[in-house]
């Protein structure tokens, strides 16, 4: 029997690039609206003679190579999955309040996951003449993780996991174990999946895995396979005690996890109920959680006629048994919204669950009308979450599970809980003592002028949508963002003035609230002692009375 884990792991950063959702907030809105992002492939992706419905990203060929210090020639040779991992890793760290450049030399680990090589297949189709000096590193799947470690100078473990469709959740498990055993102090875990060639979809269709009508009917009587999805998710993990000490915002905690394999089941790709039941029990044993405390499970839920009944039976035996008939275990699957991201699917499920825990709402699982006849939901103590709702027992500590199973029998389950009352950093520490209205400064920067203006526009849209406190925003911009050479400061006494200045900066217009500049070369410090006095008795008294930071520094001096 597995022992309870001694160190919960905090999820402190989230990032995603999913169909119809460019960030976690957009993904949450997609889930809340009960929509799916399934459609036809982009017109420039491949020949119209080979259409295959799925959930696709737009403009996967776009990449700001210079931002990451990569030459155009090397960028062209890189699998876009490498590029996507770089972008997601950077965004997840910033969302965690960590300046990526500050981690150089640190024991930060990178665990990535991917299972397809579509870009390599396209490359090799062009023949030997297409090979170049960047082909090996550009096409190697292991480099998906190594590239982020190299760009940011991270010295912790760095590897790409391929355990078939359970890869990304297995990567989360490995990262948590590495953090608990001291292999690293921080971990970035990302899963990526891009459908760049019709060949991999054709292979999946011949295997019999894909839904002919391009829908995922999880646990439904119409279940006939899954629809493929592409994109990626990244999370930043840290031991909970360190996250609390650092004042991090904690989205949720990973209480425990487990991985096993079906072994010699009835077929290489046939799921095994006993193995799935065992991995569920092992994960909860390590987490030290009572199975009846689990209120929701994010299913593997591919909507296949064989897989769904096996998963339901295992879940019912391990977590559904003994529940009151009026309090079944809620289940659902994000695959009904964004398709099956295969090597990144487990992280999509973890992202959905982290958002459900932190926002204390459970989104609906789509495309469910009546249960698969082979899934007796009531007898198993399960119920498909068909509408968004509060948690069944919001007064209890929120506990959920996330499952992910690979076609070769590698099973993974992660137990997720809420963080409780973890201190969150804010600007309160720098607020003036008397609450007087004073000018605020929003600091922005970019690699070049276009990037600076783009940052200003994103900030403006973000503030208008969410209306965050202007001082909290100023604090986050000053403390948690990389400072690039093209810089601007927007200064105003209220949010309206700050937004007006930001809008002008985004348009490239002059504005009295905006100061712009470019970082020059190295500077030398000079001192001028004039010998005559602008000094006065009591100079600095007002600063001392108004600003605690100034007063403390003055008193110490």
PDB file of N, CA, C and O in Angstrom, residues 52-78:
ATOM      1  N   UNK A  52     -10.653  16.687 -42.028  1.00  0.00           N
ATOM      2  CA  UNK A  52     -10.839  15.865 -40.840  1.00  0.00           C
ATOM      3  C   UNK A  52     -11.188  16.816 -39.695  1.00  0.00           C
ATOM      4  O   UNK A  52     -10.378  17.644 -39.309  1.00  0.00           O
ATOM      5  N   UNK A  53     -12.412  16.725 -39.198  1.00  0.00           N
ATOM      6  CA  UNK A  53     -12.822  17.659 -38.146  1.00  0.00           C
ATOM      7  C   UNK A  53     -11.955  17.482 -36.913  1.00  0.00           C
ATOM      8  O   UNK A  53     -11.505  16.383 -36.591  1.00  0.00           O
ATOM      9  N   UNK A  54     -11.741  18.580 -36.226  1.00  0.00           N
ATOM     10  CA  UNK A  54     -10.950  18.566 -35.012  1.00  0.00           C
ATOM     11  C   UNK A  54     -11.027  19.924 -34.346  1.00  0.00           C
ATOM     12  O   UNK A  54     -11.758  20.815 -34.780  1.00  0.00           O
ATOM     13  N   UNK A  55     -10.287  20.078 -33.278  1.00  0.00           N
ATOM     14  CA  UNK A  55     -10.191  21.370 -32.579  1.00  0.00           C
ATOM     15  C   UNK A  55      -8.790  21.903 -32.850  1.00  0.00           C
ATOM     16  O   UNK A  55      -7.798  21.371 -32.335  1.00  0.00           O
ATOM     17  N   UNK A  56      -8.696  22.946 -33.674  1.00  0.00           N
ATOM     18  CA  UNK A  56      -7.419  23.409 -34.200  1.00  0.00           C
ATOM     19  C   UNK A  56      -7.068  24.809 -33.703  1.00  0.00           C
ATOM     20  O   UNK A  56      -7.948  25.628 -33.406  1.00  0.00           O
ATOM     21  N   UNK A  57      -5.763  25.088 -33.656  1.00  0.00           N
ATOM     22  CA  UNK A  57      -5.248  26.428 -33.431  1.00  0.00           C
ATOM     23  C   UNK A  57      -5.046  27.131 -34.766  1.00  0.00           C
ATOM     24  O   UNK A  57      -4.796  26.489 -35.786  1.00  0.00           O
ATOM     25  N   UNK A  58      -5.123  28.440 -34.746  1.00  0.00           N
ATOM     26  CA  UNK A  58      -4.787  29.233 -35.921  1.00  0.00           C
ATOM     27  C   UNK A  58      -3.327  29.673 -35.854  1.00  0.00           C
ATOM     28  O   UNK A  58      -2.758  29.821 -34.770  1.00  0.00           O
ATOM     29  N   UNK A  59      -2.730  29.862 -37.004  1.00  0.00           N
ATOM     30  CA  UNK A  59      -1.407  30.482 -37.142  1.00  0.00           C
ATOM     31  C   UNK A  59      -0.328  29.773 -36.316  1.00  0.00           C
ATOM     32  O   UNK A  59       0.479  30.410 -35.640  1.00  0.00           O
ATOM     33  N   UNK A  60      -0.292  28.441 -36.397  1.00  0.00           N
ATOM     34  CA  UNK A  60       0.742  27.715 -35.664  1.00  0.00           C
ATOM     35  C   UNK A  60       2.121  27.934 -36.274  1.00  0.00           C
ATOM     36  O   UNK A  60       3.139  27.563 -35.683  1.00  0.00           O
ATOM     37  N   UNK A  61       2.163  28.570 -37.465  1.00  0.00           N
ATOM     38  CA  UNK A  61       3.451  28.870 -38.084  1.00  0.00           C
ATOM     39  C   UNK A  61       4.055  30.162 -37.565  1.00  0.00           C
ATOM     40  O   UNK A  61       5.210  30.468 -37.854  1.00  0.00           O
ATOM     41  N   UNK A  62       3.301  30.942 -36.789  1.00  0.00           N
ATOM     42  CA  UNK A  62       3.784  32.225 -36.302  1.00  0.00           C
ATOM     43  C   UNK A  62       4.626  32.028 -35.038  1.00  0.00           C
ATOM     44  O   UNK A  62       4.231  31.303 -34.125  1.00  0.00           O
ATOM     45  N   UNK A  63       5.778  32.690 -34.984  1.00  0.00           N
ATOM     46  CA  UNK A  63       6.677  32.531 -33.835  1.00  0.00           C
ATOM     47  C   UNK A  63       7.641  33.706 -33.781  1.00  0.00           C
ATOM     48  O   UNK A  63       8.254  34.062 -34.799  1.00  0.00           O
ATOM     49  N   UNK A  64       7.764  34.321 -32.623  1.00  0.00           N
ATOM     50  CA  UNK A  64       8.686  35.445 -32.441  1.00  0.00           C
ATOM     51  C   UNK A  64      10.046  34.892 -32.035  1.00  0.00           C
ATOM     52  O   UNK A  64      10.407  34.845 -30.861  1.00  0.00           O
ATOM     53  N   UNK A  65      10.812  34.459 -33.030  1.00  0.00           N
ATOM     54  CA  UNK A  65      12.095  33.812 -32.757  1.00  0.00           C
ATOM     55  C   UNK A  65      13.058  34.744 -32.042  1.00  0.00           C
ATOM     56  O   UNK A  65      13.780  34.328 -31.126  1.00  0.00           O
ATOM     57  N   UNK A  66      13.086  36.022 -32.447  1.00  0.00           N
ATOM     58  CA  UNK A  66      14.029  36.961 -31.855  1.00  0.00           C
ATOM     59  C   UNK A  66      13.778  37.143 -30.364  1.00  0.00           C
ATOM     60  O   UNK A  66      14.711  37.388 -29.593  1.00  0.00           O
ATOM     61  N   UNK A  67      12.522  37.019 -29.945  1.00  0.00           N
ATOM     62  CA  UNK A  67      12.204  37.163 -28.520  1.00  0.00           C
ATOM     63  C   UNK A  67      12.993  36.159 -27.688  1.00  0.00           C
ATOM     64  O   UNK A  67      13.429  36.465 -26.574  1.00  0.00           O
ATOM     65  N   UNK A  68      13.163  34.961 -28.220  1.00  0.00           N
ATOM     66  CA  UNK A  68      13.868  33.906 -27.492  1.00  0.00           C
ATOM     67  C   UNK A  68      15.333  33.782 -27.922  1.00  0.00           C
ATOM     68  O   UNK A  68      16.008  32.817 -27.547  1.00  0.00           O
ATOM     69  N   UNK A  69      15.826  34.746 -28.700  1.00  0.00           N
ATOM     70  CA  UNK A  69      17.222  34.726 -29.109  1.00  0.00           C
ATOM     71  C   UNK A  69      17.552  33.632 -30.105  1.00  0.00           C
ATOM     72  O   UNK A  69      18.678  33.115 -30.127  1.00  0.00           O
ATOM     73  N   UNK A  70      16.578  33.279 -30.951  1.00  0.00           N
ATOM     74  CA  UNK A  70      16.752  32.206 -31.923  1.00  0.00           C
ATOM     75  C   UNK A  70      16.792  32.815 -33.326  1.00  0.00           C
ATOM     76  O   UNK A  70      15.976  33.669 -33.667  1.00  0.00           O
ATOM     77  N   UNK A  71      17.724  32.364 -34.148  1.00  0.00           N
ATOM     78  CA  UNK A  71      17.846  32.906 -35.503  1.00  0.00           C
ATOM     79  C   UNK A  71      16.687  32.436 -36.371  1.00  0.00           C
ATOM     80  O   UNK A  71      16.099  31.365 -36.111  1.00  0.00           O
ATOM     81  N   UNK A  72      16.325  33.195 -37.404  1.00  0.00           N
ATOM     82  CA  UNK A  72      15.235  32.774 -38.296  1.00  0.00           C
ATOM     83  C   UNK A  72      15.472  31.406 -38.921  1.00  0.00           C
ATOM     84  O   UNK A  72      14.537  30.612 -39.062  1.00  0.00           O
ATOM     85  N   UNK A  73      16.718  31.113 -39.287  1.00  0.00           N
ATOM     86  CA  UNK A  73      17.007  29.827 -39.932  1.00  0.00           C
ATOM     87  C   UNK A  73      16.785  28.673 -38.949  1.00  0.00           C
ATOM     88  O   UNK A  73      16.194  27.653 -39.314  1.00  0.00           O
ATOM     89  N   UNK A  74      17.251  28.845 -37.724  1.00  0.00           N
ATOM     90  CA  UNK A  74      17.041  27.778 -36.740  1.00  0.00           C
ATOM     91  C   UNK A  74      15.564  27.642 -36.397  1.00  0.00           C
ATOM     92  O   UNK A  74      15.054  26.528 -36.229  1.00  0.00           O
ATOM     93  N   UNK A  75      14.854  28.768 -36.294  1.00  0.00           N
ATOM     94  CA  UNK A  75      13.426  28.719 -35.975  1.00  0.00           C
ATOM     95  C   UNK A  75      12.648  27.952 -37.029  1.00  0.00           C
ATOM     96  O   UNK A  75      11.710  27.203 -36.718  1.00  0.00           O
ATOM     97  N   UNK A  76      13.031  28.132 -38.317  1.00  0.00           N
ATOM     98  CA  UNK A  76      12.335  27.431 -39.389  1.00  0.00           C
ATOM     99  C   UNK A  76      12.532  25.923 -39.304  1.00  0.00           C
ATOM    100  O   UNK A  76      11.680  25.155 -39.756  1.00  0.00           O
ATOM    101  N   UNK A  77      13.650  25.487 -38.725  1.00  0.00           N
ATOM    102  CA  UNK A  77      13.927  24.058 -38.598  1.00  0.00           C
ATOM    103  C   UNK A  77      13.306  23.449 -37.352  1.00  0.00           C
ATOM    104  O   UNK A  77      13.320  22.226 -37.189  1.00  0.00           O
ATOM    105  N   UNK A  78      12.769  24.277 -36.451  1.00  0.00           N
ATOM    106  CA  UNK A  78      12.225  23.789 -35.185  1.00  0.00           C
ATOM    107  C   UNK A  78      10.800  23.279 -35.347  1.00  0.00           C
ATOM    108  O   UNK A  78       9.952  23.950 -35.948  1.00  0.00           O
TER     109      UNK A  78
END
